[in-house]
Structure formats: C-alpha cells, structure tokens
Amino acid sequence: MMKKNVMLWVGAGQIGMAIARRMGYGMKIIVGDKKLENAVKTAEIMNQAGFDVVPLEMDLSSKESICSMIAEGQKYGPIKVLVNAAGVSPSQASIKTILQVDLYGTAVLLEEVGKVICEGGVGVTISSQSGFRMPALTTEEDELLACTPVDELLELDILQEEHIKDTLHAYQIAKRCNEKRVMAQAVEWGKRGARLNAIAPGIIVTPLALDEFKGVRGDFYKNMFKNCPAGRPGTADEIANIAELLMSDRGSFITGSTFLADGGATAAYYYGDLKN
C-alpha cells in the first residue's frame, strides 16, 4: 500500500467538510464521528468528489477512541493534518457532557495528535465565539486550563458543577479552555516543526444551527446575527477560508492563535446593540 500524508478529521459536519474539501486533496482522510452513519454519509459525498476518505466511529469524549483513530490513520502514512470540528452545543447536552466532550476531549485530541504530528504538519480546532463572552479569568485559572495534565483537567475546582451556572456557562468555559490549550499545545507541536491554531466561529448556517434557530434559544440567535455588524449568519466556506490561510504556507508564522470569525457579534455584544 502506497503511503500518503494523512488528515485526521473529527466531527463529520458542514464546517469540517468545508475545510477537508479545501485542504484534503491528495491525502488519505480519516473522518471520525460519534454517529458512524454521519461519517459514512460524509465519506461517500467526499469520495464521489474525488477525495480518499475512510469513515470511522469515534467518540471525542474517550481517550481510547481518540488513540484508536490516530492508530487507524497511521496505517496509511504520517499524520500531517488535524481538523477538529466536533463538539456539542449548550442546548444539546448537559454540563457534564459539554465538559467531557468540548473541554476534555479536545484537550486530549490536541495532545495525542501533537505526539505524532509530522514535521510541517498543521492542525486547526473549531472553538466558538462563546469563549469570548465570558469575563476574564485570573492568570492562574488560565494557566490551569492551559497546562493541567489532561487526566486531571475535569478535577479542577473551577470546573465543578457548583461553580457552573448552566450549560451555556459550561460551553463558554470549555471554549475558553480550547483557546488556552491551543496556546500551550502550539509550544509542544512546535518542537516537532508543526503548527496549531483555533477558529472561533459565530453563528454558521449548518443543520445543527438550523435546529438551534427552531429551539428554545432560537430568538436569541436570530437577534444576534440580525444585530451584529455583518447582519447575517456565516457559512461553513467562510470558516474554511480562514482555515486555508492558517493551514497553508501563507500562515507559516501563525501558531497558538484563536481567530474570531463571528460577523462582529462579539464586538456588538460588548459595545453595540447586543450589549446586555
């Protein structure tokens, strides 16, 4: 079997697909999703467009599952690219599940891939504008989120349920943690000649977002994009535009960063019509 550079793609949704289509040509792509049928459907669409994609059942909340996906990828060649677009939203899951998937799972994934990423490799993880909505943490709290060993992360005092108001707060702190882990892990990835960044999208039109629009927080989201400077939600391809910069040679001096792409919603939240 001829070896190829390998892309690990976690979360078989619209944003991940847009990035994989932009960056995955000529590579072996392993797409993992908690729902195998999602990965299979996505792989079929991609393969019919000329890509080389293998679907896999993968649970981001499980270190064992993450390591199994990495091992599967290594069968085909060196791990060159990571695209992490998996996660759960505040209206989809409990506080515990959000912290287990979005916070712990992402931390494990970045660390484990960082152990094997090849020289010249790149990674991008999809965070959220929500991480920018929460008041600043202390320097000590930021460092704990960034550097605590993954197996001890969920034991941190600030992550105990009595200190978390609701699922939205859990989501915000998970995304803040993503930002800090990307900074810390970029240092480790750099030792292997690889780069790692995050993108924090605002409201992007996907099947998940459409569910949110119809749900209990629907009016909140509609108001958010109506009153942000862009005056509309974004598209997955607009997020892929940023990923293409970050993952290509044009972004070779960018690592350890989180790029906010929310149509100005965060700006309006602090200084405009979305201000509380």
Short mmCIF file of C-alpha atoms in Angstrom, two decimals:
data_model
loop_
_atom_site.label_atom_id
_atom_site.label_comp_id
_atom_site.label_asym_id
_atom_site.label_seq_id
_atom_site.Cartn_x
_atom_site.Cartn_y
_atom_site.Cartn_z
CA MET A 1 0.00 0.00 0.00
CA MET A 2 1.41 3.37 -1.03
CA LYS A 3 1.86 5.70 1.91
CA LYS A 4 0.06 9.04 1.84
CA ASN A 5 0.03 12.02 4.14
CA VAL A 6 -2.96 11.62 6.46
CA MET A 7 -5.63 14.07 7.58
CA LEU A 8 -7.49 13.25 10.78
CA TRP A 9 -10.89 14.92 10.65
CA VAL A 10 -13.11 14.75 13.73
CA GLY A 11 -16.79 15.72 13.51
CA ALA A 12 -18.43 14.97 10.17
CA GLY A 13 -20.39 18.22 9.86
CA GLN A 14 -20.53 21.08 7.39
CA ILE A 15 -17.60 23.10 8.78
CA GLY A 16 -15.28 20.09 8.89
CA MET A 17 -16.30 19.10 5.37
CA ALA A 18 -15.68 22.59 4.00
CA ILE A 19 -12.16 22.56 5.48
CA ALA A 20 -11.44 18.99 4.35
CA ARG A 21 -12.51 19.81 0.79
CA ARG A 22 -10.21 22.83 0.81
CA MET A 23 -7.17 21.13 2.33
CA GLY A 24 -7.54 17.36 1.87
CA TYR A 25 -6.83 16.72 -1.81
CA GLY A 26 -4.07 14.16 -2.38
CA MET A 27 -4.29 12.99 1.24
CA LYS A 28 -5.76 9.99 2.96
CA ILE A 29 -8.58 11.41 5.08
CA ILE A 30 -9.90 9.61 8.15
CA VAL A 31 -13.24 11.10 9.20
CA GLY A 32 -14.49 10.19 12.66
CA ASP A 33 -17.88 10.91 14.16
CA LYS A 34 -19.76 9.62 17.18
CA LYS A 35 -22.53 8.59 14.80
CA LEU A 36 -20.97 6.21 12.29
CA GLU A 37 -23.77 6.90 9.78
CA ASN A 38 -22.73 10.57 9.69
CA ALA A 39 -19.13 9.65 8.93
CA VAL A 40 -20.23 7.14 6.26
CA LYS A 41 -22.52 9.65 4.55
CA THR A 42 -19.86 12.35 4.58
CA ALA A 43 -17.18 9.98 3.29
CA GLU A 44 -19.47 8.94 0.44
CA ILE A 45 -20.04 12.59 -0.60
CA MET A 46 -16.31 13.30 -0.45
CA ASN A 47 -15.28 10.14 -2.29
CA GLN A 48 -17.76 10.89 -5.06
CA ALA A 49 -15.98 14.24 -5.43
CA GLY A 50 -12.59 12.56 -5.91
CA PHE A 51 -11.23 12.52 -2.35
CA ASP A 52 -9.89 9.49 -0.50
CA VAL A 53 -11.89 9.23 2.72
CA VAL A 54 -12.35 6.43 5.25
CA PRO A 55 -15.21 6.73 7.79
CA LEU A 56 -14.78 5.75 11.41
CA GLU A 57 -16.89 5.70 14.54
CA MET A 58 -15.12 7.95 17.04
CA ASP A 59 -16.12 9.41 20.41
CA LEU A 60 -14.27 12.64 21.28
CA SER A 61 -15.03 12.19 24.98
CA SER A 62 -12.98 8.96 25.06
CA LYS A 63 -9.18 8.95 25.14
CA GLU A 64 -9.21 5.33 23.99
CA SER A 65 -11.35 6.23 20.98
CA ILE A 66 -9.08 9.17 20.10
CA CYS A 67 -5.98 6.98 20.24
CA SER A 68 -7.70 4.32 18.10
CA MET A 69 -8.44 6.92 15.42
CA ILE A 70 -4.83 8.10 15.42
CA ALA A 71 -3.62 4.49 15.11
CA GLU A 72 -6.00 3.92 12.20
CA GLY A 73 -4.61 6.98 10.45
CA GLN A 74 -1.02 5.85 10.96
CA LYS A 75 -1.74 2.68 8.96
CA TYR A 76 -1.88 4.82 5.84
CA GLY A 77 1.06 7.16 6.43
CA PRO A 78 2.33 10.06 8.53
CA ILE A 79 -0.22 12.26 10.32
CA LYS A 80 0.09 15.64 8.57
CA VAL A 81 -3.19 17.45 9.28
CA LEU A 82 -5.74 17.62 12.10
CA VAL A 83 -9.18 19.14 11.62
CA ASN A 84 -11.25 19.04 14.80
CA ALA A 85 -14.81 20.17 14.15
CA ALA A 86 -16.57 18.03 16.75
CA GLY A 87 -18.50 19.19 19.78
CA VAL A 88 -21.86 19.57 21.46
CA SER A 89 -23.84 22.77 21.97
CA PRO A 90 -25.48 24.21 25.12
CA SER A 91 -28.95 23.14 24.04
CA GLN A 92 -27.84 19.65 23.07
CA ALA A 93 -26.15 18.38 26.19
CA SER A 94 -25.71 18.52 29.95
CA ILE A 95 -22.99 20.44 31.77
CA LYS A 96 -21.13 17.17 32.35
CA THR A 97 -21.27 16.13 28.69
CA ILE A 98 -20.17 19.55 27.44
CA LEU A 99 -17.12 19.49 29.72
CA GLN A 100 -16.36 15.86 28.82
CA VAL A 101 -16.56 16.40 25.05
CA ASP A 102 -15.77 20.03 24.27
CA LEU A 103 -13.22 20.65 27.01
CA TYR A 104 -11.58 17.35 28.00
CA GLY A 105 -11.95 15.59 24.65
CA THR A 106 -10.48 18.46 22.68
CA ALA A 107 -7.56 18.73 25.14
CA VAL A 108 -6.80 15.02 24.77
CA LEU A 109 -7.07 15.15 20.98
CA LEU A 110 -4.67 18.09 20.64
CA GLU A 111 -2.17 16.45 22.97
CA GLU A 112 -2.29 12.97 21.45
CA VAL A 113 -2.07 14.19 17.85
CA GLY A 114 0.75 16.50 18.95
CA LYS A 115 2.77 13.44 19.96
CA VAL A 116 2.73 12.05 16.40
CA ILE A 117 2.20 15.03 14.05
CA CYS A 118 4.90 15.05 11.39
CA GLU A 119 7.23 17.93 10.57
CA GLY A 120 5.41 20.58 8.59
CA GLY A 121 2.11 19.35 9.99
CA VAL A 122 -0.79 21.64 10.82
CA GLY A 123 -3.88 21.49 12.98
CA VAL A 124 -7.00 23.57 13.38
CA THR A 125 -9.67 23.11 16.01
CA ILE A 126 -13.08 24.75 15.85
CA SER A 127 -13.86 26.65 19.03
CA SER A 128 -16.63 29.27 19.38
CA GLN A 129 -17.33 32.95 19.88
CA SER A 130 -18.77 31.86 23.25
CA GLY A 131 -15.27 31.71 24.70
CA PHE A 132 -15.06 35.49 24.21
CA ARG A 133 -18.33 36.19 26.06
CA MET A 134 -17.23 35.13 29.49
CA PRO A 135 -15.50 37.60 31.84
CA ALA A 136 -11.72 37.25 32.05
CA LEU A 137 -10.35 34.52 34.29
CA THR A 138 -7.38 35.02 36.57
CA THR A 139 -3.89 34.37 35.23
CA GLU A 140 -3.72 31.32 37.48
CA GLU A 141 -7.04 29.95 36.18
CA ASP A 142 -5.94 30.47 32.57
CA GLU A 143 -2.72 28.60 33.24
CA LEU A 144 -4.59 25.74 34.90
CA LEU A 145 -6.86 25.40 31.86
CA ALA A 146 -3.85 25.53 29.54
CA CYS A 147 -1.41 23.25 31.31
CA THR A 148 -3.16 20.88 33.74
CA PRO A 149 -2.45 17.26 32.73
CA VAL A 150 -5.46 16.04 30.74
CA ASP A 151 -6.29 13.26 33.17
CA GLU A 152 -6.67 15.85 35.96
CA LEU A 153 -8.46 18.56 33.94
CA LEU A 154 -12.01 17.72 34.95
CA GLU A 155 -10.97 17.74 38.62
CA LEU A 156 -10.16 21.47 38.54
CA ASP A 157 -12.13 23.46 41.08
CA ILE A 158 -13.46 25.95 38.51
CA LEU A 159 -14.93 23.07 36.50
CA GLN A 160 -17.02 21.62 39.33
CA GLU A 161 -20.77 21.86 38.72
CA GLU A 162 -21.40 24.04 41.78
CA HIS A 163 -19.29 26.75 40.08
CA ILE A 164 -21.02 26.47 36.69
CA LYS A 165 -24.34 28.26 36.30
CA ASP A 166 -25.81 26.42 33.33
CA THR A 167 -24.97 24.67 30.06
CA LEU A 168 -24.14 27.95 28.33
CA HIS A 169 -21.60 28.80 31.02
CA ALA A 170 -20.13 25.29 30.70
CA TYR A 171 -19.84 25.81 26.94
CA GLN A 172 -18.17 29.19 27.38
CA ILE A 173 -15.57 27.87 29.78
CA ALA A 174 -14.96 24.85 27.53
CA LYS A 175 -14.26 27.16 24.60
CA ARG A 176 -12.04 29.38 26.74
CA CYS A 177 -10.15 26.24 27.68
CA ASN A 178 -9.82 25.32 23.97
CA GLU A 179 -8.15 28.68 23.35
CA LYS A 180 -5.70 28.18 26.21
CA ARG A 181 -4.92 24.55 25.30
CA VAL A 182 -4.19 25.61 21.71
CA MET A 183 -1.65 28.13 23.02
CA ALA A 184 0.05 25.58 25.29
CA GLN A 185 -0.05 22.76 22.76
CA ALA A 186 1.30 25.00 19.99
CA VAL A 187 4.52 25.11 22.03
CA GLU A 188 4.66 21.29 22.05
CA TRP A 189 3.69 20.98 18.37
CA GLY A 190 6.43 23.49 17.55
CA LYS A 191 9.06 21.10 18.91
CA ARG A 192 8.03 18.75 16.08
CA GLY A 193 8.03 21.52 13.46
CA ALA A 194 4.23 21.66 13.36
CA ARG A 195 1.65 24.40 13.91
CA LEU A 196 -1.71 24.52 15.71
CA ASN A 197 -4.45 27.16 15.72
CA ALA A 198 -8.13 27.56 16.52
CA ILE A 199 -11.05 29.28 14.82
CA ALA A 200 -13.89 30.67 16.93
CA PRO A 201 -16.94 30.98 14.65
CA GLY A 202 -20.11 32.85 15.38
CA ILE A 203 -23.41 31.58 14.01
CA ILE A 204 -22.71 29.47 10.95
CA VAL A 205 -25.59 28.02 8.94
CA THR A 206 -25.43 24.24 9.36
CA PRO A 207 -28.07 21.61 10.14
CA LEU A 208 -27.13 21.99 13.83
CA ALA A 209 -27.60 25.77 13.67
CA LEU A 210 -30.95 25.38 11.97
CA ASP A 211 -32.01 23.16 14.88
CA GLU A 212 -30.85 25.89 17.26
CA PHE A 213 -32.89 28.52 15.39
CA LYS A 214 -36.00 26.40 15.95
CA GLY A 215 -35.16 25.63 19.58
CA VAL A 216 -35.58 27.45 22.88
CA ARG A 217 -32.67 29.80 22.15
CA GLY A 218 -33.79 30.47 18.57
CA ASP A 219 -34.85 34.08 19.15
CA PHE A 220 -31.56 34.80 20.91
CA TYR A 221 -29.55 33.55 17.92
CA LYS A 222 -31.72 35.35 15.36
CA ASN A 223 -31.32 38.59 17.29
CA MET A 224 -27.58 38.02 17.48
CA PHE A 225 -26.99 37.84 13.76
CA LYS A 226 -29.62 40.45 12.95
CA ASN A 227 -27.89 43.00 15.18
CA CYS A 228 -24.26 42.14 14.52
CA PRO A 229 -22.30 44.33 12.07
CA ALA A 230 -22.43 41.70 9.32
CA GLY A 231 -26.23 41.47 9.70
CA ARG A 232 -26.31 37.78 8.82
CA PRO A 233 -25.04 34.38 9.88
CA GLY A 234 -21.90 32.95 8.29
CA THR A 235 -21.27 29.96 6.05
CA ALA A 236 -19.01 26.96 6.50
CA ASP A 237 -16.98 28.05 3.48
CA GLU A 238 -16.17 31.36 5.17
CA ILE A 239 -14.67 29.41 8.07
CA ALA A 240 -12.78 27.26 5.55
CA ASN A 241 -11.31 30.46 4.08
CA ILE A 242 -9.66 31.15 7.44
CA ALA A 243 -8.58 27.52 7.83
CA GLU A 244 -6.96 27.63 4.40
CA LEU A 245 -4.84 30.61 5.46
CA LEU A 246 -3.90 29.04 8.79
CA MET A 247 -3.09 25.63 7.31
CA SER A 248 -1.24 26.75 4.19
CA ASP A 249 2.29 28.11 3.83
CA ARG A 250 0.79 31.61 3.80
CA GLY A 251 0.09 31.09 7.52
CA SER A 252 3.53 29.73 8.35
CA PHE A 253 4.15 32.40 11.03
CA ILE A 254 0.80 31.79 12.77
CA THR A 255 0.58 29.26 15.58
CA GLY A 256 -1.03 29.19 19.02
CA SER A 257 -3.73 31.65 17.94
CA THR A 258 -7.53 31.71 18.02
CA PHE A 259 -9.25 33.58 15.17
CA LEU A 260 -12.65 35.05 15.98
CA ALA A 261 -15.00 34.96 12.96
CA ASP A 262 -18.45 35.99 14.10
CA GLY A 263 -19.58 38.85 11.85
CA GLY A 264 -18.80 41.25 14.65
CA ALA A 265 -21.28 39.71 17.12
CA THR A 266 -18.78 39.80 19.98
CA ALA A 267 -17.97 43.44 19.24
CA ALA A 268 -21.70 44.24 19.28
CA TYR A 269 -22.12 42.23 22.49
CA TYR A 270 -19.63 44.47 24.30
CA TYR A 271 -20.02 47.78 22.52
CA GLY A 272 -23.14 47.70 20.34
CA ASP A 273 -26.75 46.66 20.04
CA LEU A 274 -26.24 43.24 21.62
CA LYS A 275 -24.91 44.74 24.85
CA ASN A 276 -26.77 43.45 27.90
#
